[in-house]
Amino acid sequence: GLVQSALKQRLAPLAFWALNRACPDAVPPEALTALRNRFREGMQRNLLHARELFRLLDLFGLAGIEVLPFKGPALAWSLYETPGLRFMSDLDLLVPPGDVSRAIGLLTSNGYRRCDANIGLRFFSDSGEDLLRRSDGIFEVDLHWRVAPAHFNPLDAAEIRSRRVFIDVAGRQTPAFCPEDLLAYLCLNGAKNEWNSLAGLCDLARLIDVCRLDWEAILARAARQRMSFIVSLGLCLAQDLLGSNLPPEVTSSIHADAR
């Protein structure tokens, strides 16, 4: 039950890490071994994804296409004690809308194929993303020109790109969302998916715990973008379920709405 639940929630590596440190003798050996194997597999997979990310960043850079990776390796290396603790299955890349066709052309000329090759890109204009898979099936790239579907998206991708920072991913300085934009995105993505996975909530809780955040900017932008309720919901969940330490003024603000 524990192993299956951890797999379903995409938390098997994190469950192994926590149990192995806190109470390894209390866990049946076969369960701990299963979780340990998932942790090791995850570490290998994440290193391969980081290597492929660097290859693609170099290709995009040579082509003069501004690309901003998010989720995946960026979160694994910046928020967790070791990158193997975060499950990842693809690479998410954000490009300017005007560069989408060129970006797809670059990927398809370097081993990738669109998963919906027979459907025109206009079909994906609302979702703002297109999935491509490498011909050997090892990697998938989720190419975004929006950070979320248009009908559900108050976040401005151009603003996010303008505030990007650089973080260390496997020893390489890599562009990423600034912490405040990342928090807003994690809350938005969680709400879009009805918070159906604890893994996303763990990302949010880790961000709160390990980063120095400009809470005034977070709450002000959330109000301006009309997503205060979405951000408040994510923060309430992180605090109530995972014990995230929020400043008192933030706690007061997010609990002001009785919903």
mmCIF file of C-alpha atoms in Angstrom:
data_model
loop_
_atom_site.group_PDB
_atom_site.id
_atom_site.type_symbol
_atom_site.label_atom_id
_atom_site.label_comp_id
_atom_site.label_asym_id
_atom_site.label_seq_id
_atom_site.Cartn_x
_atom_site.Cartn_y
_atom_site.Cartn_z
ATOM 1 C CA GLY A 1 0.000 0.000 0.000
ATOM 2 C CA LEU A 2 2.687 2.516 0.935
ATOM 3 C CA VAL A 3 4.810 1.817 -2.136
ATOM 4 C CA GLN A 4 1.834 1.979 -4.497
ATOM 5 C CA SER A 5 0.594 5.196 -2.904
ATOM 6 C CA ALA A 6 4.063 6.757 -3.165
ATOM 7 C CA LEU A 7 4.261 5.763 -6.834
ATOM 8 C CA LYS A 8 0.798 7.148 -7.553
ATOM 9 C CA GLN A 9 1.693 10.467 -5.921
ATOM 10 C CA ARG A 10 5.112 10.526 -7.686
ATOM 11 C CA LEU A 11 6.820 10.624 -4.292
ATOM 12 C CA ALA A 12 8.615 7.272 -4.132
ATOM 13 C CA PRO A 13 12.146 8.780 -4.062
ATOM 14 C CA LEU A 14 11.144 11.329 -1.420
ATOM 15 C CA ALA A 15 9.391 8.648 0.658
ATOM 16 C CA PHE A 16 12.554 6.526 0.595
ATOM 17 C CA TRP A 17 14.728 9.486 1.597
ATOM 18 C CA ALA A 18 12.528 10.413 4.546
ATOM 19 C CA LEU A 19 11.929 6.876 5.830
ATOM 20 C CA ASN A 20 15.543 5.792 5.398
ATOM 21 C CA ARG A 21 16.713 8.735 7.493
ATOM 22 C CA ALA A 22 13.989 8.656 10.143
ATOM 23 C CA CYS A 23 13.026 5.037 10.790
ATOM 24 C CA PRO A 24 14.512 2.452 8.386
ATOM 25 C CA ASP A 25 14.048 -0.384 10.911
ATOM 26 C CA ALA A 26 10.303 0.295 11.093
ATOM 27 C CA VAL A 27 9.814 -0.263 7.351
ATOM 28 C CA PRO A 28 9.517 -3.808 5.943
ATOM 29 C CA PRO A 29 12.775 -4.571 4.060
ATOM 30 C CA GLU A 30 10.995 -5.347 0.795
ATOM 31 C CA ALA A 31 9.140 -2.009 0.880
ATOM 32 C CA LEU A 32 12.308 -0.057 1.655
ATOM 33 C CA THR A 33 14.154 -1.884 -1.137
ATOM 34 C CA ALA A 34 11.400 -1.067 -3.630
ATOM 35 C CA LEU A 35 11.520 2.604 -2.676
ATOM 36 C CA ARG A 36 15.343 2.610 -2.763
ATOM 37 C CA ASN A 37 15.274 1.197 -6.292
ATOM 38 C CA ARG A 38 12.891 3.951 -7.392
ATOM 39 C CA PHE A 39 15.207 6.538 -5.866
ATOM 40 C CA ARG A 40 18.219 5.155 -7.741
ATOM 41 C CA GLU A 41 16.280 4.921 -10.991
ATOM 42 C CA GLY A 42 15.111 8.492 -10.506
ATOM 43 C CA MET A 43 18.642 9.757 -9.977
ATOM 44 C CA GLN A 44 19.832 8.128 -13.189
ATOM 45 C CA ARG A 45 16.826 9.400 -15.141
ATOM 46 C CA ASN A 46 17.241 12.945 -13.843
ATOM 47 C CA LEU A 47 20.930 13.052 -14.749
ATOM 48 C CA LEU A 48 20.071 11.929 -18.280
ATOM 49 C CA HIS A 49 17.376 14.596 -18.514
ATOM 50 C CA ALA A 50 19.826 17.271 -17.347
ATOM 51 C CA ARG A 51 22.329 16.198 -19.994
ATOM 52 C CA GLU A 52 19.654 16.350 -22.703
ATOM 53 C CA LEU A 53 18.503 19.739 -21.424
ATOM 54 C CA PHE A 54 22.026 21.120 -21.803
ATOM 55 C CA ARG A 55 22.241 19.756 -25.362
ATOM 56 C CA LEU A 56 18.988 21.479 -26.260
ATOM 57 C CA LEU A 57 19.968 24.751 -24.550
ATOM 58 C CA ASP A 58 23.136 24.820 -26.661
ATOM 59 C CA LEU A 59 21.131 24.183 -29.843
ATOM 60 C CA PHE A 60 18.614 26.905 -29.022
ATOM 61 C CA GLY A 61 21.403 29.288 -28.115
ATOM 62 C CA LEU A 62 23.167 28.769 -31.451
ATOM 63 C CA ALA A 63 19.857 29.385 -33.234
ATOM 64 C CA GLY A 64 19.272 32.611 -31.301
ATOM 65 C CA ILE A 65 16.060 31.359 -29.684
ATOM 66 C CA GLU A 66 15.504 32.482 -26.102
ATOM 67 C CA VAL A 67 14.443 29.441 -24.111
ATOM 68 C CA LEU A 68 13.515 29.230 -20.444
ATOM 69 C CA PRO A 69 13.436 25.761 -18.843
ATOM 70 C CA PHE A 70 11.038 25.220 -15.956
ATOM 71 C CA LYS A 71 9.853 22.355 -13.752
ATOM 72 C CA GLY A 72 11.998 19.213 -14.258
ATOM 73 C CA PRO A 73 15.731 19.689 -13.661
ATOM 74 C CA ALA A 74 15.297 23.286 -12.490
ATOM 75 C CA LEU A 75 13.197 22.170 -9.527
ATOM 76 C CA ALA A 76 15.124 18.961 -8.875
ATOM 77 C CA TRP A 77 18.445 20.749 -8.499
ATOM 78 C CA SER A 78 17.303 23.954 -6.796
ATOM 79 C CA LEU A 79 14.755 22.730 -4.227
ATOM 80 C CA TYR A 80 15.869 19.300 -3.026
ATOM 81 C CA GLU A 81 18.852 17.948 -1.086
ATOM 82 C CA THR A 82 19.676 15.700 -4.033
ATOM 83 C CA PRO A 83 18.084 15.892 -7.503
ATOM 84 C CA GLY A 84 17.002 12.260 -7.432
ATOM 85 C CA LEU A 85 14.270 13.177 -4.956
ATOM 86 C CA ARG A 86 12.041 14.800 -7.570
ATOM 87 C CA PHE A 87 10.314 12.664 -10.187
ATOM 88 C CA MET A 88 10.478 13.952 -13.765
ATOM 89 C CA SER A 89 9.234 12.532 -17.031
ATOM 90 C CA ASP A 90 9.860 15.293 -19.584
ATOM 91 C CA LEU A 91 11.525 18.638 -20.215
ATOM 92 C CA ASP A 92 9.404 21.798 -20.159
ATOM 93 C CA LEU A 93 10.745 24.656 -22.278
ATOM 94 C CA LEU A 94 9.204 28.119 -22.641
ATOM 95 C CA VAL A 95 9.895 30.072 -25.852
ATOM 96 C CA PRO A 96 8.501 33.365 -27.204
ATOM 97 C CA PRO A 97 5.341 32.888 -29.327
ATOM 98 C CA GLY A 98 7.090 34.221 -32.408
ATOM 99 C CA ASP A 99 9.749 31.510 -32.189
ATOM 100 C CA VAL A 100 7.470 28.476 -31.856
ATOM 101 C CA SER A 101 7.749 27.300 -35.471
ATOM 102 C CA ARG A 102 11.514 27.735 -35.474
ATOM 103 C CA ALA A 103 11.788 25.917 -32.136
ATOM 104 C CA ILE A 104 9.772 22.978 -33.439
ATOM 105 C CA GLY A 105 11.890 22.923 -36.584
ATOM 106 C CA LEU A 106 15.047 22.880 -34.494
ATOM 107 C CA LEU A 107 13.777 20.002 -32.364
ATOM 108 C CA THR A 108 12.562 17.947 -35.327
ATOM 109 C CA SER A 109 15.910 18.383 -37.045
ATOM 110 C CA ASN A 110 17.648 17.099 -33.915
ATOM 111 C CA GLY A 111 15.895 13.819 -33.282
ATOM 112 C CA TYR A 112 12.409 14.814 -32.096
ATOM 113 C CA ARG A 113 8.972 14.281 -33.627
ATOM 114 C CA ARG A 114 5.712 16.009 -32.796
ATOM 115 C CA CYS A 115 3.359 13.607 -31.035
ATOM 116 C CA ASP A 116 0.439 15.131 -32.962
ATOM 117 C CA ALA A 117 2.253 15.737 -36.219
ATOM 118 C CA ASN A 118 -0.952 15.636 -38.289
ATOM 119 C CA ILE A 119 -2.604 18.415 -36.305
ATOM 120 C CA GLY A 120 -1.767 22.036 -37.108
ATOM 121 C CA LEU A 121 -0.306 24.264 -34.411
ATOM 122 C CA ARG A 122 -3.373 26.514 -34.451
ATOM 123 C CA PHE A 123 -5.225 23.682 -32.719
ATOM 124 C CA PHE A 124 -2.905 24.167 -29.729
ATOM 125 C CA SER A 125 -3.261 27.967 -29.584
ATOM 126 C CA ASP A 126 -5.319 27.861 -26.369
ATOM 127 C CA SER A 127 -3.171 25.330 -24.542
ATOM 128 C CA GLY A 128 -0.004 27.074 -25.680
ATOM 129 C CA GLU A 129 2.084 23.906 -25.720
ATOM 130 C CA ASP A 130 3.086 21.100 -28.051
ATOM 131 C CA LEU A 131 4.575 17.739 -27.068
ATOM 132 C CA LEU A 132 7.515 16.264 -28.956
ATOM 133 C CA ARG A 133 9.189 12.889 -28.399
ATOM 134 C CA ARG A 134 12.715 11.915 -29.350
ATOM 135 C CA SER A 135 12.839 9.154 -31.956
ATOM 136 C CA ASP A 136 14.450 6.711 -29.515
ATOM 137 C CA GLY A 137 11.572 7.289 -27.060
ATOM 138 C CA ILE A 138 13.865 8.235 -24.177
ATOM 139 C CA PHE A 139 12.961 11.929 -23.876
ATOM 140 C CA GLU A 140 9.905 14.115 -24.313
ATOM 141 C CA VAL A 141 9.902 17.893 -24.643
ATOM 142 C CA ASP A 142 6.845 19.891 -23.686
ATOM 143 C CA LEU A 143 7.354 23.061 -25.713
ATOM 144 C CA HIS A 144 5.406 26.002 -24.250
ATOM 145 C CA TRP A 145 4.667 29.472 -25.498
ATOM 146 C CA ARG A 146 2.204 30.035 -22.645
ATOM 147 C CA VAL A 147 2.792 28.984 -19.046
ATOM 148 C CA ALA A 148 -0.781 27.648 -18.839
ATOM 149 C CA PRO A 149 -3.822 27.394 -21.146
ATOM 150 C CA ALA A 150 -5.109 30.798 -22.279
ATOM 151 C CA HIS A 151 -8.546 30.380 -20.669
ATOM 152 C CA PHE A 152 -6.883 29.711 -17.299
ATOM 153 C CA ASN A 153 -3.781 31.850 -17.491
ATOM 154 C CA PRO A 154 -3.306 35.228 -15.796
ATOM 155 C CA LEU A 155 0.498 34.928 -15.941
ATOM 156 C CA ASP A 156 2.395 36.942 -18.547
ATOM 157 C CA ALA A 157 5.141 34.797 -20.095
ATOM 158 C CA ALA A 158 7.031 37.871 -21.337
ATOM 159 C CA GLU A 159 7.151 39.291 -17.796
ATOM 160 C CA ILE A 160 8.363 35.956 -16.465
ATOM 161 C CA ARG A 161 11.143 35.875 -19.067
ATOM 162 C CA SER A 162 12.167 39.440 -18.157
ATOM 163 C CA ARG A 163 12.574 38.450 -14.488
ATOM 164 C CA ARG A 164 14.435 35.194 -15.105
ATOM 165 C CA VAL A 165 17.345 34.225 -12.890
ATOM 166 C CA PHE A 166 20.179 31.734 -13.257
ATOM 167 C CA ILE A 167 20.475 28.671 -11.036
ATOM 168 C CA ASP A 168 22.956 25.825 -10.772
ATOM 169 C CA VAL A 169 21.758 22.661 -12.492
ATOM 170 C CA ALA A 170 24.313 19.845 -12.358
ATOM 171 C CA GLY A 171 27.140 22.374 -12.263
ATOM 172 C CA ARG A 172 25.877 24.579 -15.090
ATOM 173 C CA GLN A 173 24.285 28.018 -14.756
ATOM 174 C CA THR A 174 20.839 27.625 -16.261
ATOM 175 C CA PRO A 175 18.041 30.182 -16.786
ATOM 176 C CA ALA A 176 14.964 29.663 -14.619
ATOM 177 C CA PHE A 177 11.848 31.364 -13.267
ATOM 178 C CA CYS A 178 12.583 33.760 -10.428
ATOM 179 C CA PRO A 179 11.327 32.346 -7.078
ATOM 180 C CA GLU A 180 8.291 34.656 -6.893
ATOM 181 C CA ASP A 181 7.139 33.756 -10.428
ATOM 182 C CA LEU A 182 7.815 30.094 -9.698
ATOM 183 C CA LEU A 183 5.565 30.237 -6.633
ATOM 184 C CA ALA A 184 2.746 31.800 -8.653
ATOM 185 C CA TYR A 185 3.191 29.190 -11.389
ATOM 186 C CA LEU A 186 3.188 26.258 -8.940
ATOM 187 C CA CYS A 187 -0.026 27.535 -7.356
ATOM 188 C CA LEU A 188 -1.603 28.048 -10.780
ATOM 189 C CA ASN A 189 -0.517 24.636 -12.059
ATOM 190 C CA GLY A 190 -1.763 22.959 -8.889
ATOM 191 C CA ALA A 191 -5.146 24.634 -9.199
ATOM 192 C CA LYS A 192 -5.376 23.748 -12.901
ATOM 193 C CA ASN A 193 -4.828 20.099 -12.008
ATOM 194 C CA GLU A 194 -7.143 20.314 -8.962
ATOM 195 C CA TRP A 195 -4.131 19.616 -6.722
ATOM 196 C CA ASN A 196 -4.389 15.948 -7.696
ATOM 197 C CA SER A 197 -0.819 15.087 -6.684
ATOM 198 C CA LEU A 198 1.183 15.620 -3.521
ATOM 199 C CA ALA A 199 4.328 15.976 -5.641
ATOM 200 C CA GLY A 200 3.292 19.436 -6.829
ATOM 201 C CA LEU A 201 2.511 20.490 -3.286
ATOM 202 C CA CYS A 202 5.941 19.246 -2.161
ATOM 203 C CA ASP A 203 7.553 21.474 -4.816
ATOM 204 C CA LEU A 204 5.637 24.462 -3.447
ATOM 205 C CA ALA A 205 6.486 23.655 0.174
ATOM 206 C CA ARG A 206 10.176 23.216 -0.660
ATOM 207 C CA LEU A 207 10.225 26.539 -2.499
ATOM 208 C CA ILE A 208 8.752 28.277 0.559
ATOM 209 C CA ASP A 209 11.244 26.580 2.869
ATOM 210 C CA VAL A 210 14.495 27.005 0.915
ATOM 211 C CA CYS A 211 14.124 30.362 -0.913
ATOM 212 C CA ARG A 212 14.080 33.908 0.379
ATOM 213 C CA LEU A 213 10.851 35.197 -1.096
ATOM 214 C CA ASP A 214 9.578 38.726 -1.626
ATOM 215 C CA TRP A 215 6.149 38.167 -0.104
ATOM 216 C CA GLU A 216 5.011 41.722 -0.732
ATOM 217 C CA ALA A 217 5.679 41.272 -4.456
ATOM 218 C CA ILE A 218 4.010 37.850 -4.481
ATOM 219 C CA LEU A 219 0.772 39.090 -2.918
ATOM 220 C CA ALA A 220 0.720 42.325 -4.938
ATOM 221 C CA ARG A 221 1.209 40.501 -8.255
ATOM 222 C CA ALA A 222 -1.398 37.909 -7.302
ATOM 223 C CA ALA A 223 -3.908 40.714 -6.682
ATOM 224 C CA ARG A 224 -3.005 42.470 -9.940
ATOM 225 C CA GLN A 225 -3.300 39.211 -11.882
ATOM 226 C CA ARG A 226 -6.605 38.359 -10.184
ATOM 227 C CA MET A 227 -5.232 35.105 -8.822
ATOM 228 C CA SER A 228 -5.150 35.890 -5.105
ATOM 229 C CA PHE A 229 -7.514 33.007 -4.368
ATOM 230 C CA ILE A 230 -5.361 30.574 -6.395
ATOM 231 C CA VAL A 231 -2.188 31.626 -4.565
ATOM 232 C CA SER A 232 -3.916 31.620 -1.178
ATOM 233 C CA LEU A 233 -5.234 28.111 -1.744
ATOM 234 C CA GLY A 234 -1.770 26.771 -2.614
ATOM 235 C CA LEU A 235 -0.173 28.466 0.385
ATOM 236 C CA CYS A 236 -2.896 27.217 2.735
ATOM 237 C CA LEU A 237 -2.344 23.658 1.539
ATOM 238 C CA ALA A 238 1.440 23.948 1.912
ATOM 239 C CA GLN A 239 1.061 25.316 5.423
ATOM 240 C CA ASP A 240 -1.751 23.077 6.668
ATOM 241 C CA LEU A 241 -0.657 19.783 5.087
ATOM 242 C CA LEU A 242 3.132 20.073 4.967
ATOM 243 C CA GLY A 243 3.871 22.602 7.710
ATOM 244 C CA SER A 244 5.418 25.332 5.570
ATOM 245 C CA ASN A 245 6.590 28.283 7.653
ATOM 246 C CA LEU A 246 4.841 31.376 6.315
ATOM 247 C CA PRO A 247 5.310 34.888 7.739
ATOM 248 C CA PRO A 248 2.440 35.862 10.099
ATOM 249 C CA GLU A 249 1.254 38.653 7.801
ATOM 250 C CA VAL A 250 1.030 36.201 4.893
ATOM 251 C CA THR A 251 -0.887 33.685 7.001
ATOM 252 C CA SER A 252 -3.360 36.415 7.974
ATOM 253 C CA SER A 253 -3.764 37.493 4.372
ATOM 254 C CA ILE A 254 -4.376 34.050 2.893
ATOM 255 C CA HIS A 255 -6.836 33.039 5.611
ATOM 256 C CA ALA A 256 -8.868 36.246 5.236
ATOM 257 C CA ASP A 257 -11.045 34.595 2.572
ATOM 258 C CA ALA A 258 -13.354 32.143 4.312
ATOM 259 C CA ARG A 259 -13.496 29.925 1.218
#
